[in-house]
mmCIF file of C-alpha atoms in Angstrom:
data_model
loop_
_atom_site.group_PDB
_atom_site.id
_atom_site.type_symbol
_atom_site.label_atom_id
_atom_site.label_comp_id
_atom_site.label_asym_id
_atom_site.label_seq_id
_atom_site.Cartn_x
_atom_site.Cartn_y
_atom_site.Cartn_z
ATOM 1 C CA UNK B 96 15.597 24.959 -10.504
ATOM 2 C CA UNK B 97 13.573 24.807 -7.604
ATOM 3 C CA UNK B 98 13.488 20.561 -7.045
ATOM 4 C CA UNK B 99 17.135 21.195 -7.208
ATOM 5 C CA UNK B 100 17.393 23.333 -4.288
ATOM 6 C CA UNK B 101 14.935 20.937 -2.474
ATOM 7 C CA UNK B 102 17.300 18.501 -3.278
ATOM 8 C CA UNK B 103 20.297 19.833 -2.166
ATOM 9 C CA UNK B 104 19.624 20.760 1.234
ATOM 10 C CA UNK B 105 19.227 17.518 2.001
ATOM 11 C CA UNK B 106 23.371 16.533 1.081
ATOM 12 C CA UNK B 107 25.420 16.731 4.422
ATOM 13 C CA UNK B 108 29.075 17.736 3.509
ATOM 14 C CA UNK B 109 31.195 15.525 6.650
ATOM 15 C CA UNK B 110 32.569 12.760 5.554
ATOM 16 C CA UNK B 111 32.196 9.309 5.353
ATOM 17 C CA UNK B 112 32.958 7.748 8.974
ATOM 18 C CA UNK B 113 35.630 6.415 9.523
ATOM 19 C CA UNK B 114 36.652 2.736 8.336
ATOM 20 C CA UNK B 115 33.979 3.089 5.939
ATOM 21 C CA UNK B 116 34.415 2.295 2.304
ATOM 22 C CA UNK B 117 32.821 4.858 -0.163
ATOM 23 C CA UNK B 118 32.582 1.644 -2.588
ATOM 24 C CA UNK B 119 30.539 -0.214 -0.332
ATOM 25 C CA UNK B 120 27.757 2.052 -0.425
ATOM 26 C CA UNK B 121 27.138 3.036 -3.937
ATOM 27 C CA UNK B 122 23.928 1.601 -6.045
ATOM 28 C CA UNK B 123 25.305 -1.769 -7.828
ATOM 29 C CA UNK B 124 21.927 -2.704 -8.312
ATOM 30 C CA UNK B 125 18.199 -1.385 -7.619
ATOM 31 C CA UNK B 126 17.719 -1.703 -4.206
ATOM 32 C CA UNK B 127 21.449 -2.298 -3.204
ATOM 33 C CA UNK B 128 23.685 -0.004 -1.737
ATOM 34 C CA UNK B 129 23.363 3.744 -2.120
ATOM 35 C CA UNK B 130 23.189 6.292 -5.145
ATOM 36 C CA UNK B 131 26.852 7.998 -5.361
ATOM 37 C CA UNK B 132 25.148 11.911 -5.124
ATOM 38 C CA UNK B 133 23.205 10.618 -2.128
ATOM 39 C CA UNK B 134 26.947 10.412 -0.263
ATOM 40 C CA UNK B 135 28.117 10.392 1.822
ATOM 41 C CA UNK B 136 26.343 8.022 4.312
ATOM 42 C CA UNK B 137 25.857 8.028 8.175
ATOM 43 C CA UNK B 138 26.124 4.605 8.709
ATOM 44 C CA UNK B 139 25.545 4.751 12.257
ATOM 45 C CA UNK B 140 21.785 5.492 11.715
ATOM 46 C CA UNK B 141 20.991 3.546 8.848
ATOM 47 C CA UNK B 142 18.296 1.359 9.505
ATOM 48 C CA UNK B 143 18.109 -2.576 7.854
ATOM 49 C CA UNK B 144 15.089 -4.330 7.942
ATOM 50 C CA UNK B 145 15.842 -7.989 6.949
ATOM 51 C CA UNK B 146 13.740 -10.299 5.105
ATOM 52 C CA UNK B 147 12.960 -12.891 7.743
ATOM 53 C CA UNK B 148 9.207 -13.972 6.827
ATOM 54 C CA UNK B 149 9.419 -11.857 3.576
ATOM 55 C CA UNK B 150 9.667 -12.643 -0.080
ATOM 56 C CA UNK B 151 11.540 -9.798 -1.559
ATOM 57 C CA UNK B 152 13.556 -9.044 -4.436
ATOM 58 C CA UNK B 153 13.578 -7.439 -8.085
ATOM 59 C CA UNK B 154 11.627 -8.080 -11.103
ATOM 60 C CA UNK B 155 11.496 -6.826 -14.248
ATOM 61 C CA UNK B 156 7.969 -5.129 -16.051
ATOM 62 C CA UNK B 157 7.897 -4.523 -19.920
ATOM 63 C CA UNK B 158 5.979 -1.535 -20.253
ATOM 64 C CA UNK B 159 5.399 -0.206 -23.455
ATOM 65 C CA UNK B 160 8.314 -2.099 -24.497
ATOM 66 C CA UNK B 161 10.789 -0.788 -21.706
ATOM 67 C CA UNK B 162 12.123 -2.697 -19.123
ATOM 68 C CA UNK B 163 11.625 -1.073 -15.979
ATOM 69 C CA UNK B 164 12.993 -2.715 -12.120
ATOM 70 C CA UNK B 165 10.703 -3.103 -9.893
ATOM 71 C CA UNK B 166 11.670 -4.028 -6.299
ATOM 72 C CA UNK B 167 9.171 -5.729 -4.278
ATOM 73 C CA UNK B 168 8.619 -6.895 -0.952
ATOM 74 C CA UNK B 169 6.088 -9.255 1.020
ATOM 75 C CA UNK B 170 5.184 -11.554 3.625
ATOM 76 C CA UNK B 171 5.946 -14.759 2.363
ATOM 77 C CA UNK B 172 3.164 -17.048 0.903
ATOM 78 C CA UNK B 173 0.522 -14.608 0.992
ATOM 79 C CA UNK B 174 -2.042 -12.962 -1.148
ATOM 80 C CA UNK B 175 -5.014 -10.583 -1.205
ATOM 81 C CA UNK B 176 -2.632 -8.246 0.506
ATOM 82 C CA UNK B 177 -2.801 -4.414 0.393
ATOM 83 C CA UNK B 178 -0.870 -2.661 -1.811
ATOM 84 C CA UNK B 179 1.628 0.357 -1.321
ATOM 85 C CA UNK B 180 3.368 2.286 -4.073
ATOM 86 C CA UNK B 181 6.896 3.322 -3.084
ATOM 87 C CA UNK B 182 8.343 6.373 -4.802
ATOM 88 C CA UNK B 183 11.705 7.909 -4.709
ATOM 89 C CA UNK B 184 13.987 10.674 -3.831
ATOM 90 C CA UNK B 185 15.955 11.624 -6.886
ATOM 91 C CA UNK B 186 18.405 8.838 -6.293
ATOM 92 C CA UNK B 187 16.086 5.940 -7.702
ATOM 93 C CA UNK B 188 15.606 2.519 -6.313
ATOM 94 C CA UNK B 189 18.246 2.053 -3.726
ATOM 95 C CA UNK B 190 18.763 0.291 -0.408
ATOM 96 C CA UNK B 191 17.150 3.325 1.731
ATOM 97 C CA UNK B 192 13.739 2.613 -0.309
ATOM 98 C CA UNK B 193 14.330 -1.021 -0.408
ATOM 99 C CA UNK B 194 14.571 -1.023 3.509
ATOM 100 C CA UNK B 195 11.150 1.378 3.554
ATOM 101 C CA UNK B 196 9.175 -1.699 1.374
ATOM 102 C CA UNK B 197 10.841 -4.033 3.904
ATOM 103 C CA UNK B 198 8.980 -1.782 6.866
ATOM 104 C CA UNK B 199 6.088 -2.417 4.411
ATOM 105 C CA UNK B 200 5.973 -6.109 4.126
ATOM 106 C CA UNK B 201 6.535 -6.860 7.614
ATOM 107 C CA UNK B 202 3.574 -5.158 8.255
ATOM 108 C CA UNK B 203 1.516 -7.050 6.222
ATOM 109 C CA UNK B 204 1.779 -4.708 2.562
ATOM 110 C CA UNK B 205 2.662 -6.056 -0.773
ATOM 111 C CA UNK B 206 5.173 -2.971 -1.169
ATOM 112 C CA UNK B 207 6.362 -1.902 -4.638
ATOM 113 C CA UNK B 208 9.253 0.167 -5.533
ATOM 114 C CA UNK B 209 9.207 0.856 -9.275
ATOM 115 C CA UNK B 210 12.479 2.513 -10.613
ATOM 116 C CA UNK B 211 10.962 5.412 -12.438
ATOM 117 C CA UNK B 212 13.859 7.059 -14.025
ATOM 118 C CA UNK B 213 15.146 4.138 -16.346
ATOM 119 C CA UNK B 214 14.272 5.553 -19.330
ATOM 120 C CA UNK B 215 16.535 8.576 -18.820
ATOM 121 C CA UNK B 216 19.819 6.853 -16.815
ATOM 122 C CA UNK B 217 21.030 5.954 -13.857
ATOM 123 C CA UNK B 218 20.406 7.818 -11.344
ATOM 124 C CA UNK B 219 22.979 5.584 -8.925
ATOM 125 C CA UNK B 220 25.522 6.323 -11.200
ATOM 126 C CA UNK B 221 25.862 10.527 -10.514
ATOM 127 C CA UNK B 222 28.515 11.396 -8.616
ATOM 128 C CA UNK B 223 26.493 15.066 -8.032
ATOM 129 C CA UNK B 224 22.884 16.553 -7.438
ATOM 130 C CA UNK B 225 23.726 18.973 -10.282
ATOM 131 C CA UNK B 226 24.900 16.608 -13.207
ATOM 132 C CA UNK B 227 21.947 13.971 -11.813
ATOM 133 C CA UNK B 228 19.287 16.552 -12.174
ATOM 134 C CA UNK B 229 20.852 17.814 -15.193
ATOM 135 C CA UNK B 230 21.088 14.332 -17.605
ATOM 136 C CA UNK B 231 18.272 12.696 -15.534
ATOM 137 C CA UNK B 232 16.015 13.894 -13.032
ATOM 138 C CA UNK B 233 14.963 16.982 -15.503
ATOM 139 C CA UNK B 234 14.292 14.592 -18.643
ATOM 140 C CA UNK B 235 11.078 12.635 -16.977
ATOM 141 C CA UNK B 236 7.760 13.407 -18.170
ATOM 142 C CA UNK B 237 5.274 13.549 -15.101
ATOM 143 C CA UNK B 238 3.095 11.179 -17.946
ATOM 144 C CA UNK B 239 6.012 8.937 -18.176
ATOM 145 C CA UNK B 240 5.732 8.295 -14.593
ATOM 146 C CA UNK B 241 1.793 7.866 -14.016
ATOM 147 C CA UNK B 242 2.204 5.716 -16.821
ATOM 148 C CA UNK B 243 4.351 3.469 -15.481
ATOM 149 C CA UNK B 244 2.184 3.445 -12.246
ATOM 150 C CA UNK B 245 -0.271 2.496 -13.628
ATOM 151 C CA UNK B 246 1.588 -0.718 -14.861
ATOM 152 C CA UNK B 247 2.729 -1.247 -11.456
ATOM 153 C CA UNK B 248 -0.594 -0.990 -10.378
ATOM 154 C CA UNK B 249 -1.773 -3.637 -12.733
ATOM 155 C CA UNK B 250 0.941 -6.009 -12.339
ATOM 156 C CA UNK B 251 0.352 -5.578 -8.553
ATOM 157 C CA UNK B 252 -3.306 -7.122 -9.340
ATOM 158 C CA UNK B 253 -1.838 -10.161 -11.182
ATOM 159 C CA UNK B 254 0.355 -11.406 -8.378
ATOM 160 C CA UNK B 255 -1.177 -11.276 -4.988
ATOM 161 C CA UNK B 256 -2.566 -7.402 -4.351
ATOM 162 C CA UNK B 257 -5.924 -6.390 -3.603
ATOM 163 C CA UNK B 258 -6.090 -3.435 -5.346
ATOM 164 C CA UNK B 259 -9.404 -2.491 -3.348
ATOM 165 C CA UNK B 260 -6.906 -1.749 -1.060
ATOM 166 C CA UNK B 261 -4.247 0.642 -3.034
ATOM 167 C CA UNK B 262 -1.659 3.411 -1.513
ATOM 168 C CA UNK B 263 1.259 5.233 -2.489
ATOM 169 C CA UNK B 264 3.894 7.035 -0.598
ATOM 170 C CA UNK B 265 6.984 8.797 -1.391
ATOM 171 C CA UNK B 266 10.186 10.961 -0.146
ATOM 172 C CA UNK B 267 11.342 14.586 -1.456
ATOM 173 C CA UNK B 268 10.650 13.677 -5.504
ATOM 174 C CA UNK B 269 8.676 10.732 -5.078
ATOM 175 C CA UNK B 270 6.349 12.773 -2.355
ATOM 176 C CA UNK B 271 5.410 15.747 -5.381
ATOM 177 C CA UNK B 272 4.600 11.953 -7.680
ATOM 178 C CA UNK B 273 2.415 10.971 -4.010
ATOM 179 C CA UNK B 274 -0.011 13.972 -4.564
ATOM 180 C CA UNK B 275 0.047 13.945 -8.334
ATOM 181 C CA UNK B 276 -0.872 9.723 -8.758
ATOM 182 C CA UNK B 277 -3.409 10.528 -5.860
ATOM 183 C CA UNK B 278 -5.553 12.710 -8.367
ATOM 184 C CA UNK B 279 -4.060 10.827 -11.405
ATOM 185 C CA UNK B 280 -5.732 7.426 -10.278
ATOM 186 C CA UNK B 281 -8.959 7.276 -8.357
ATOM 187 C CA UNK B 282 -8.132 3.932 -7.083
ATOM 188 C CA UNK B 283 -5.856 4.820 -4.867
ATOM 189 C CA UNK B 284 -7.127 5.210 -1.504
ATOM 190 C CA UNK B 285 -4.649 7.212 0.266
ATOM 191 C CA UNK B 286 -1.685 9.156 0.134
ATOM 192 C CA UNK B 287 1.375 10.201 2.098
ATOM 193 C CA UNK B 288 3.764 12.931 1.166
ATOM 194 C CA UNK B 289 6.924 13.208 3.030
ATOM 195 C CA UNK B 290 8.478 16.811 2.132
ATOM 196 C CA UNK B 291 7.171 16.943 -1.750
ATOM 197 C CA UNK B 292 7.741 20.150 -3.589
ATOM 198 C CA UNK B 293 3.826 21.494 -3.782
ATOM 199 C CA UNK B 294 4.212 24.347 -6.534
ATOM 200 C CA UNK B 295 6.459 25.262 -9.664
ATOM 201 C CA UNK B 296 5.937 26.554 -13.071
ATOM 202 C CA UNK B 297 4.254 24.511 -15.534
ATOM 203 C CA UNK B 298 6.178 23.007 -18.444
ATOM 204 C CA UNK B 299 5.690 20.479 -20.830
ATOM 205 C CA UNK B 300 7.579 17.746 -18.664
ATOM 206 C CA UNK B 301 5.487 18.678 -15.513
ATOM 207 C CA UNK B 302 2.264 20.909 -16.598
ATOM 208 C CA UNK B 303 0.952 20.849 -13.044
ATOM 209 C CA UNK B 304 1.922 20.507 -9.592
ATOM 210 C CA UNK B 305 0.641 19.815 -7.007
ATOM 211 C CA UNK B 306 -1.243 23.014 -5.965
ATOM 212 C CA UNK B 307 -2.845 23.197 -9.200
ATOM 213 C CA UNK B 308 -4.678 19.838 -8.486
ATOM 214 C CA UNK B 309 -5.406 20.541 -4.789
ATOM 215 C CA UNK B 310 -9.083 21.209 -4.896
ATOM 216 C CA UNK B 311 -9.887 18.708 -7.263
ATOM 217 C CA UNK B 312 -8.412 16.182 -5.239
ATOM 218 C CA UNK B 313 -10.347 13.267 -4.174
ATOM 219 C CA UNK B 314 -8.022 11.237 -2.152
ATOM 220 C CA UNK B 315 -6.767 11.485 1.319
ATOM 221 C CA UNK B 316 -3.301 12.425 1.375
ATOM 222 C CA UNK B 317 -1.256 13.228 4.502
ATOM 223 C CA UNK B 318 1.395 15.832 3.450
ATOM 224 C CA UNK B 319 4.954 15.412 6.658
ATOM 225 C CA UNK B 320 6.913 18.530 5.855
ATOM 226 C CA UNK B 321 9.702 20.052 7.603
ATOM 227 C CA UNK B 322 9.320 23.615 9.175
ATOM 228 C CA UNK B 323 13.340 24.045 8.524
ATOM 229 C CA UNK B 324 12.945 22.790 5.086
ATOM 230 C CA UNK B 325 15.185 25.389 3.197
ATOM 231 C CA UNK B 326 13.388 24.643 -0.353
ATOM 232 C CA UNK B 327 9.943 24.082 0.827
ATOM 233 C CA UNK B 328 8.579 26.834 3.543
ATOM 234 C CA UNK B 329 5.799 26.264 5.554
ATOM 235 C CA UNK B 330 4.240 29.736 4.029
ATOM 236 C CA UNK B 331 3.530 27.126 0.568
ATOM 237 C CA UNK B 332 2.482 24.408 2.718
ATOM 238 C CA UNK B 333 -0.318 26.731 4.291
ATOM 239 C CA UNK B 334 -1.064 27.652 0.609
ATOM 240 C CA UNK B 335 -1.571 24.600 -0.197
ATOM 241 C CA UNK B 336 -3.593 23.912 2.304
ATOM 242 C CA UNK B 337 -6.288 26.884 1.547
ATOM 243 C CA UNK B 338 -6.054 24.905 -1.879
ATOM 244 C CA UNK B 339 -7.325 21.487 -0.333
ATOM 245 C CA UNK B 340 -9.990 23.387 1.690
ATOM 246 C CA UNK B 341 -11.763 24.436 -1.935
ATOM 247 C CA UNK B 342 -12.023 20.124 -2.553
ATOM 248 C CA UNK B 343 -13.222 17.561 0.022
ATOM 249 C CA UNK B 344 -10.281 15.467 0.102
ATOM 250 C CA UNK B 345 -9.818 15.397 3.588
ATOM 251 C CA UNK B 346 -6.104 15.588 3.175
ATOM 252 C CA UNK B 347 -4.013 17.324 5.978
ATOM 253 C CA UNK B 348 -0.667 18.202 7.208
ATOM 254 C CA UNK B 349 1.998 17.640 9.770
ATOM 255 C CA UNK B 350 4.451 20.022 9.678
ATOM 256 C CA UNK B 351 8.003 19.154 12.248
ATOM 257 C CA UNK B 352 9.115 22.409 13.860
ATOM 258 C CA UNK B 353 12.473 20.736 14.302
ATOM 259 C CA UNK B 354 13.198 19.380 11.320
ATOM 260 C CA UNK B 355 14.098 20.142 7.617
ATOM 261 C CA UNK B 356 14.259 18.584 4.481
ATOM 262 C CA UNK B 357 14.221 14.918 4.750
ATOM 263 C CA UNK B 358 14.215 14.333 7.827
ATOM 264 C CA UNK B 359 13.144 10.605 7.147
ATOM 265 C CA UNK B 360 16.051 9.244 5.423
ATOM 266 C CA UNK B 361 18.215 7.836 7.865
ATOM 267 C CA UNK B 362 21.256 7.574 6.131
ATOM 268 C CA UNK B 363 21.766 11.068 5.748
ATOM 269 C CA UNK B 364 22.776 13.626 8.255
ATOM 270 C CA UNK B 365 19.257 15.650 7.451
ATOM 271 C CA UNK B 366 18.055 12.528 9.417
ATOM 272 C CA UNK B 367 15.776 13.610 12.741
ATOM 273 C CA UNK B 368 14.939 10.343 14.683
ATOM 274 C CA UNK B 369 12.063 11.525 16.648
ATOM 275 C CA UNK B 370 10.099 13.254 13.776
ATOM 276 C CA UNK B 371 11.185 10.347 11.440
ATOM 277 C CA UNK B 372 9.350 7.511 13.556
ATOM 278 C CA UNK B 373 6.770 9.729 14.574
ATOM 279 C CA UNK B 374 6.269 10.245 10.816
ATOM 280 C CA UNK B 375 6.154 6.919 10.246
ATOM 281 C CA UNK B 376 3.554 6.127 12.672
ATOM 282 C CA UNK B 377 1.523 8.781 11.031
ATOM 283 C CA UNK B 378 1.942 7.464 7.788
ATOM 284 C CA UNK B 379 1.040 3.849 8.821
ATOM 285 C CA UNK B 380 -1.890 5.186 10.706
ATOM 286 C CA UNK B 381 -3.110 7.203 7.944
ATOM 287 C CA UNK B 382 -3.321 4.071 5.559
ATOM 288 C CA UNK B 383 -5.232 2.137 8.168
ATOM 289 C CA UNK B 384 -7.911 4.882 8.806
ATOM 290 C CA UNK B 385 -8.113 5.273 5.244
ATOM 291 C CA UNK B 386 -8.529 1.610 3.766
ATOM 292 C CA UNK B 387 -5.426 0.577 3.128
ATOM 293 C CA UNK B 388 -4.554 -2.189 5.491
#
């Protein structure tokens, strides 16, 4: 399977430093710790934004009679703040993505990191990419997941967003969800993919990808890829791009000569500093231009 291979390029195979207990880092709860296939972590470049000035913390959405965690983050006392969707890599809700909403609500952003694969497990509790993508990661329904967006989205409107101002971005997984809720919901008014798989073969869990919606799509979505990336070549981004020129999305690329498969996520050895903050300064950037600030 082709997310797979994404997937697993991004798993170092050193080892844990030194003095480091493996316990310590795996997912006890959303947004704490890390998933146990996401190991094993390089502490020394994890980044931890704290919640000085923020109101963060999990709560729980019944949606369609499902429980589903939702982590949130934001500056303290506020409302009428602008909202950001924050999906996933295949290891769910933990403290990487927490720390990402953090960056979020210190910049102002009611941040919202919905744990989309509930229905099907825990994807914290997988000790490999294999037997996660296997029991989990293969079993969710791209409708499942707009779905529950869409609840997020709504819930976002009942306590403190302004959902005149509404973007998503997401990592690896979450970045193919980034393009796909960007057509799926014409409220949102920009996008940023870091490193999402852009084509695939169409099944009844995930009919289309995101190439097939390219030229229909109406939102601006910034698409950080990897020219290293092992499971995504830059020979599909550039297809995907002749897509987007067929719609008037204005929706564009960055492609990191240097880097490979996510090259964002700090806690892994894929991590590449430069492109990383550079990314992120894109991606900020991006929602400003595009009204979501």
């Amino acid at each position: 399977m082709q997310l797979e291979k994404d997937c697993r390029s991004l798993i170092g195979h050193t080892d844990v430093d030194e003095g480091i207990n493996r316990r310590n880092f795996i997912q006890t709860a959303v947004g704490v710790g890390f998933a146990a296939a996401a190991l094993p972590v390089f502490a020394q470049s994890v980044i931890k934004t704290d919640t000085k000035g923020l109101s963060a913390g999990v709560v729980s959405l019944d949606i369609n009679g499902q429980k589903v965690p939702l982590y949130y983050a934001q500056p303290e006392g506020k409302s009428n703040l602008p909202v950001i969707l924050v999906i996933s890599e295949i290891f769910g809700v933990h403290e990487h993505i927490a720390d990402v909403a953090r960056r979020f609500a210190k910049l102002g952003y009611l941040a919202l990191a919905p744990e989309l694969f509930i229905r099907q497990g825990d994807a914290g509790k997988y000790a490999s990419i294999a037997e996660l993508m296997k029991e989990v990661i293969s079993k969710v329904p791209d409708a499942q997941v707009m779905s529950d967006l869409d609840a997020v989205v709504a819930w976002a409107g009942k306590n403190g967003g302004d959902l005149q101002r509404l973007g998503i971005t997401g990592f690896c997984w979450g970045g193919r969800i980034t393009w796909m809720y960007a057509a799926h919901n014409p409220a949102v008014k920009a996008g940023v993919a870091w490193y999402g798989r852009l084509s695939g073969d169409a099944s009844a869990l995930t009919p289309k990808h995101p190439m097939d919606i390219a030229a229909s799509l109406k939102t601006p979505v910034l698409g950080l890829y990897g020219a290293k990336d092992t499971g995504i070549s830059v020979e599909s981004v550039k297809k995907m791009e002749a897509a987007l020129a067929q719609g008037h999305s204005h929706s564009a690329f960055n492609i990191y000569e240097n880097s490979g498969h996510a090259f964002h996520a700090d806690y892994r050895a894929s991590y590449v500093e430069a492109d990383a903050k550079d990314g992120w300064s894109r991606c900020v950037a991006w929602m400003k231009a595009n009204g979501v600030a």
